[in-house]
PDB file of C-alpha atoms in Angstrom:
ATOM      1  CA  UNK A  26      61.696  52.704 107.443  1.00  0.00           C
ATOM      2  CA  UNK A  27      61.969  55.847 109.563  1.00  0.00           C
ATOM      3  CA  UNK A  28      63.710  59.005 108.500  1.00  0.00           C
ATOM      4  CA  UNK A  29      66.742  60.058 110.465  1.00  0.00           C
ATOM      5  CA  UNK A  30      66.171  63.451 112.086  1.00  0.00           C
ATOM      6  CA  UNK A  31      69.117  65.775 111.537  1.00  0.00           C
ATOM      7  CA  UNK A  32      69.663  68.197 114.421  1.00  0.00           C
ATOM      8  CA  UNK A  33      69.666  71.884 113.634  1.00  0.00           C
ATOM      9  CA  UNK A  34      72.344  74.174 115.030  1.00  0.00           C
ATOM     10  CA  UNK A  35      71.246  76.711 117.580  1.00  0.00           C
ATOM     11  CA  UNK A  36      69.653  79.688 115.833  1.00  0.00           C
ATOM     12  CA  UNK A  37      69.889  78.152 112.354  1.00  0.00           C
ATOM     13  CA  UNK A  38      66.184  78.263 111.514  1.00  0.00           C
ATOM     14  CA  UNK A  39      65.884  81.855 112.738  1.00  0.00           C
ATOM     15  CA  UNK A  40      68.868  82.731 110.556  1.00  0.00           C
ATOM     16  CA  UNK A  41      67.160  81.080 107.565  1.00  0.00           C
ATOM     17  CA  UNK A  42      64.054  83.234 108.026  1.00  0.00           C
ATOM     18  CA  UNK A  43      66.126  86.394 108.524  1.00  0.00           C
ATOM     19  CA  UNK A  44      68.007  85.575 105.322  1.00  0.00           C
ATOM     20  CA  UNK A  45      64.681  85.302 103.494  1.00  0.00           C
ATOM     21  CA  UNK A  46      63.591  88.716 104.821  1.00  0.00           C
ATOM     22  CA  UNK A  47      66.949  90.237 103.871  1.00  0.00           C
ATOM     23  CA  UNK A  48      66.653  88.753 100.377  1.00  0.00           C
ATOM     24  CA  UNK A  49      63.215  90.310  99.940  1.00  0.00           C
ATOM     25  CA  UNK A  50      64.583  93.663 101.136  1.00  0.00           C
ATOM     26  CA  UNK A  51      67.546  93.459  98.745  1.00  0.00           C
ATOM     27  CA  UNK A  52      65.201  92.611  95.873  1.00  0.00           C
ATOM     28  CA  UNK A  53      63.001  95.585  96.730  1.00  0.00           C
ATOM     29  CA  UNK A  54      65.964  97.964  96.886  1.00  0.00           C
ATOM     30  CA  UNK A  55      67.422  96.555  93.660  1.00  0.00           C
ATOM     31  CA  UNK A  56      64.080  97.060  91.935  1.00  0.00           C
ATOM     32  CA  UNK A  57      64.012 100.679  93.119  1.00  0.00           C
ATOM     33  CA  UNK A  58      67.327 101.455  91.369  1.00  0.00           C
ATOM     34  CA  UNK A  59      65.601 101.966  88.015  1.00  0.00           C
ATOM     35  CA  UNK A  60      61.983 101.425  88.896  1.00  0.00           C
ATOM     36  CA  UNK A  61      61.502  98.671  86.392  1.00  0.00           C
ATOM     37  CA  UNK A  62      62.749  95.367  85.110  1.00  0.00           C
ATOM     38  CA  UNK A  63      64.422  96.184  81.816  1.00  0.00           C
ATOM     39  CA  UNK A  64      67.247  93.937  80.724  1.00  0.00           C
ATOM     40  CA  UNK A  65      69.674  96.756  79.964  1.00  0.00           C
ATOM     41  CA  UNK A  66      68.898  98.947  82.965  1.00  0.00           C
ATOM     42  CA  UNK A  67      71.261  99.788  85.809  1.00  0.00           C
ATOM     43  CA  UNK A  68      69.170  97.716  88.200  1.00  0.00           C
ATOM     44  CA  UNK A  69      69.068  94.517  86.152  1.00  0.00           C
ATOM     45  CA  UNK A  70      72.252  93.017  87.616  1.00  0.00           C
ATOM     46  CA  UNK A  71      71.323  93.796  91.261  1.00  0.00           C
ATOM     47  CA  UNK A  72      67.816  92.418  90.638  1.00  0.00           C
ATOM     48  CA  UNK A  73      69.313  89.236  89.194  1.00  0.00           C
ATOM     49  CA  UNK A  74      71.587  88.815  92.203  1.00  0.00           C
ATOM     50  CA  UNK A  75      68.696  89.497  94.570  1.00  0.00           C
ATOM     51  CA  UNK A  76      66.600  86.851  92.806  1.00  0.00           C
ATOM     52  CA  UNK A  77      69.451  84.354  93.201  1.00  0.00           C
ATOM     53  CA  UNK A  78      69.692  85.287  96.875  1.00  0.00           C
ATOM     54  CA  UNK A  79      65.935  84.877  97.294  1.00  0.00           C
ATOM     55  CA  UNK A  80      65.917  81.500  95.547  1.00  0.00           C
ATOM     56  CA  UNK A  81      68.830  80.329  97.703  1.00  0.00           C
ATOM     57  CA  UNK A  82      67.124  81.368 100.928  1.00  0.00           C
ATOM     58  CA  UNK A  83      63.931  79.584  99.881  1.00  0.00           C
ATOM     59  CA  UNK A  84      65.959  76.471  99.021  1.00  0.00           C
ATOM     60  CA  UNK A  85      67.576  76.638 102.476  1.00  0.00           C
ATOM     61  CA  UNK A  86      64.198  76.905 104.177  1.00  0.00           C
ATOM     62  CA  UNK A  87      62.886  73.916 102.227  1.00  0.00           C
ATOM     63  CA  UNK A  88      65.974  71.803 102.883  1.00  0.00           C
ATOM     64  CA  UNK A  89      65.936  72.598 106.612  1.00  0.00           C
ATOM     65  CA  UNK A  90      62.223  71.946 107.168  1.00  0.00           C
ATOM     66  CA  UNK A  91      62.833  68.457 108.594  1.00  0.00           C
ATOM     67  CA  UNK A  92      65.659  69.487 110.896  1.00  0.00           C
ATOM     68  CA  UNK A  93      64.880  69.588 114.608  1.00  0.00           C
ATOM     69  CA  UNK A  94      66.535  71.033 117.676  1.00  0.00           C
ATOM     70  CA  UNK A  95      69.170  68.983 119.430  1.00  0.00           C
ATOM     71  CA  UNK A  96      67.569  66.839 122.137  1.00  0.00           C
ATOM     72  CA  UNK A  97      69.425  68.647 124.931  1.00  0.00           C
ATOM     73  CA  UNK A  98      67.910  72.016 123.898  1.00  0.00           C
ATOM     74  CA  UNK A  99      64.371  72.154 125.222  1.00  0.00           C
ATOM     75  CA  UNK A 100      63.399  75.849 125.208  1.00  0.00           C
ATOM     76  CA  UNK A 101      64.013  78.947 123.138  1.00  0.00           C
ATOM     77  CA  UNK A 102      66.042  80.393 126.023  1.00  0.00           C
ATOM     78  CA  UNK A 103      68.377  77.392 125.991  1.00  0.00           C
ATOM     79  CA  UNK A 104      68.707  77.746 122.228  1.00  0.00           C
ATOM     80  CA  UNK A 105      69.562  81.438 122.565  1.00  0.00           C
ATOM     81  CA  UNK A 106      72.142  80.703 125.273  1.00  0.00           C
ATOM     82  CA  UNK A 107      73.697  77.947 123.152  1.00  0.00           C
ATOM     83  CA  UNK A 108      73.766  80.256 120.134  1.00  0.00           C
ATOM     84  CA  UNK A 109      75.465  83.048 122.075  1.00  0.00           C
ATOM     85  CA  UNK A 110      77.993  80.641 123.591  1.00  0.00           C
ATOM     86  CA  UNK A 111      78.872  79.133 120.207  1.00  0.00           C
ATOM     87  CA  UNK A 112      78.918  82.266 118.045  1.00  0.00           C
ATOM     88  CA  UNK A 113      80.057  85.090 120.307  1.00  0.00           C
ATOM     89  CA  UNK A 114      83.409  83.901 121.555  1.00  0.00           C
ATOM     90  CA  UNK A 115      85.970  86.445 122.861  1.00  0.00           C
ATOM     91  CA  UNK A 116      87.976  86.744 119.594  1.00  0.00           C
ATOM     92  CA  UNK A 117      84.808  87.549 117.638  1.00  0.00           C
ATOM     93  CA  UNK A 118      83.667  90.109 120.199  1.00  0.00           C
ATOM     94  CA  UNK A 119      87.132  91.698 120.286  1.00  0.00           C
ATOM     95  CA  UNK A 120      87.237  91.994 116.508  1.00  0.00           C
ATOM     96  CA  UNK A 121      83.718  93.441 116.346  1.00  0.00           C
ATOM     97  CA  UNK A 122      84.410  96.061 119.014  1.00  0.00           C
ATOM     98  CA  UNK A 123      87.747  97.019 117.424  1.00  0.00           C
ATOM     99  CA  UNK A 124      86.086  97.274 114.005  1.00  0.00           C
ATOM    100  CA  UNK A 125      83.450  99.654 115.358  1.00  0.00           C
ATOM    101  CA  UNK A 126      86.113 101.769 117.063  1.00  0.00           C
ATOM    102  CA  UNK A 127      88.122 101.748 113.816  1.00  0.00           C
ATOM    103  CA  UNK A 128      85.147 102.944 111.766  1.00  0.00           C
ATOM    104  CA  UNK A 129      84.550 105.768 114.236  1.00  0.00           C
ATOM    105  CA  UNK A 130      88.264 106.643 114.344  1.00  0.00           C
ATOM    106  CA  UNK A 131      88.493 107.072 110.561  1.00  0.00           C
ATOM    107  CA  UNK A 132      86.370 110.222 110.890  1.00  0.00           C
ATOM    108  CA  UNK A 133      88.663 111.769 113.520  1.00  0.00           C
ATOM    109  CA  UNK A 134      92.079 110.549 112.450  1.00  0.00           C
ATOM    110  CA  UNK A 135      93.281 109.950 108.935  1.00  0.00           C
ATOM    111  CA  UNK A 136      92.693 106.683 107.129  1.00  0.00           C
ATOM    112  CA  UNK A 137      96.344 105.719 107.407  1.00  0.00           C
ATOM    113  CA  UNK A 138      96.704 106.367 111.147  1.00  0.00           C
ATOM    114  CA  UNK A 139      93.458 104.636 112.117  1.00  0.00           C
ATOM    115  CA  UNK A 140      94.138 101.694 109.799  1.00  0.00           C
ATOM    116  CA  UNK A 141      97.653 101.297 111.156  1.00  0.00           C
ATOM    117  CA  UNK A 142      96.398 101.305 114.754  1.00  0.00           C
ATOM    118  CA  UNK A 143      93.608  98.860 113.921  1.00  0.00           C
ATOM    119  CA  UNK A 144      95.891  96.446 112.081  1.00  0.00           C
ATOM    120  CA  UNK A 145      98.619  96.601 114.727  1.00  0.00           C
ATOM    121  CA  UNK A 146      96.103  95.984 117.520  1.00  0.00           C
ATOM    122  CA  UNK A 147      94.411  93.097 115.703  1.00  0.00           C
ATOM    123  CA  UNK A 148      97.705  91.475 114.693  1.00  0.00           C
ATOM    124  CA  UNK A 149      98.995  91.767 118.268  1.00  0.00           C
ATOM    125  CA  UNK A 150      95.752  90.314 119.662  1.00  0.00           C
ATOM    126  CA  UNK A 151      95.495  87.379 117.279  1.00  0.00           C
ATOM    127  CA  UNK A 152      99.221  86.659 117.341  1.00  0.00           C
ATOM    128  CA  UNK A 153      99.082  86.490 121.150  1.00  0.00           C
ATOM    129  CA  UNK A 154     101.120  89.559 122.061  1.00  0.00           C
ATOM    130  CA  UNK A 155     103.866  89.658 119.435  1.00  0.00           C
ATOM    131  CA  UNK A 156     103.788  93.452 119.446  1.00  0.00           C
ATOM    132  CA  UNK A 157     106.969  94.366 117.569  1.00  0.00           C
ATOM    133  CA  UNK A 158     106.343  92.051 114.627  1.00  0.00           C
ATOM    134  CA  UNK A 159     102.680  93.104 114.553  1.00  0.00           C
ATOM    135  CA  UNK A 160     103.697  96.756 114.292  1.00  0.00           C
ATOM    136  CA  UNK A 161     106.137  95.891 111.492  1.00  0.00           C
ATOM    137  CA  UNK A 162     103.488  93.937 109.563  1.00  0.00           C
ATOM    138  CA  UNK A 163     100.979  96.768 109.990  1.00  0.00           C
ATOM    139  CA  UNK A 164     103.553  99.330 108.807  1.00  0.00           C
ATOM    140  CA  UNK A 165     104.403  97.274 105.724  1.00  0.00           C
ATOM    141  CA  UNK A 166     100.698  96.837 104.964  1.00  0.00           C
ATOM    142  CA  UNK A 167     100.054 100.575 105.255  1.00  0.00           C
ATOM    143  CA  UNK A 168     103.078 101.223 103.010  1.00  0.00           C
ATOM    144  CA  UNK A 169     101.725  98.847 100.358  1.00  0.00           C
ATOM    145  CA  UNK A 170      98.265 100.455 100.570  1.00  0.00           C
ATOM    146  CA  UNK A 171      99.806 103.916 100.211  1.00  0.00           C
ATOM    147  CA  UNK A 172     101.925 102.944  97.203  1.00  0.00           C
ATOM    148  CA  UNK A 173      99.092 101.111  95.463  1.00  0.00           C
ATOM    149  CA  UNK A 174      96.382 103.699  95.911  1.00  0.00           C
ATOM    150  CA  UNK A 175      98.383 106.927  95.826  1.00  0.00           C
ATOM    151  CA  UNK A 176     101.077 106.167  93.288  1.00  0.00           C
ATOM    152  CA  UNK A 177      99.697 103.361  91.111  1.00  0.00           C
ATOM    153  CA  UNK A 178      95.923 104.000  91.046  1.00  0.00           C
ATOM    154  CA  UNK A 179      96.171 107.751  91.816  1.00  0.00           C
ATOM    155  CA  UNK A 180      93.365 107.505  94.344  1.00  0.00           C
ATOM    156  CA  UNK A 181      93.965 109.566  97.449  1.00  0.00           C
ATOM    157  CA  UNK A 182      92.531 108.100 100.623  1.00  0.00           C
ATOM    158  CA  UNK A 183      91.257 110.435 103.351  1.00  0.00           C
TER     159      UNK A 183
END
């Protein structure tokens, strides 16, 4: 009886190894919070979460060890091209670029102005050009954020 080979998605095994490295880095940084492993220390919860993350990434690596590339992907270049084509579609790139611009804009404009512009632009983009309703939704969202943080929680946003 032969085992059925399950194909791996493009870039999945690389992602598994990067997740393992990230888990090790998170564990190291969590350990550095208090410099020790005491149960009642400030770093005990982050260390526990990092250990869970590390165990999960190891479990993923073990469970994916028998997976192989799809038969139509022969080289690492083809795998990279397939990965980019599958995971970097225009809506994802648009959101990423707008998010970076938004994070930069918060420093120059106020939180409320930059958040309003970001939300209105993203709503208009993802709702395929419904500009007026997108502006209204963004304005209502900013109003709710203002009321919640300024009046209810008494936290003033920059």
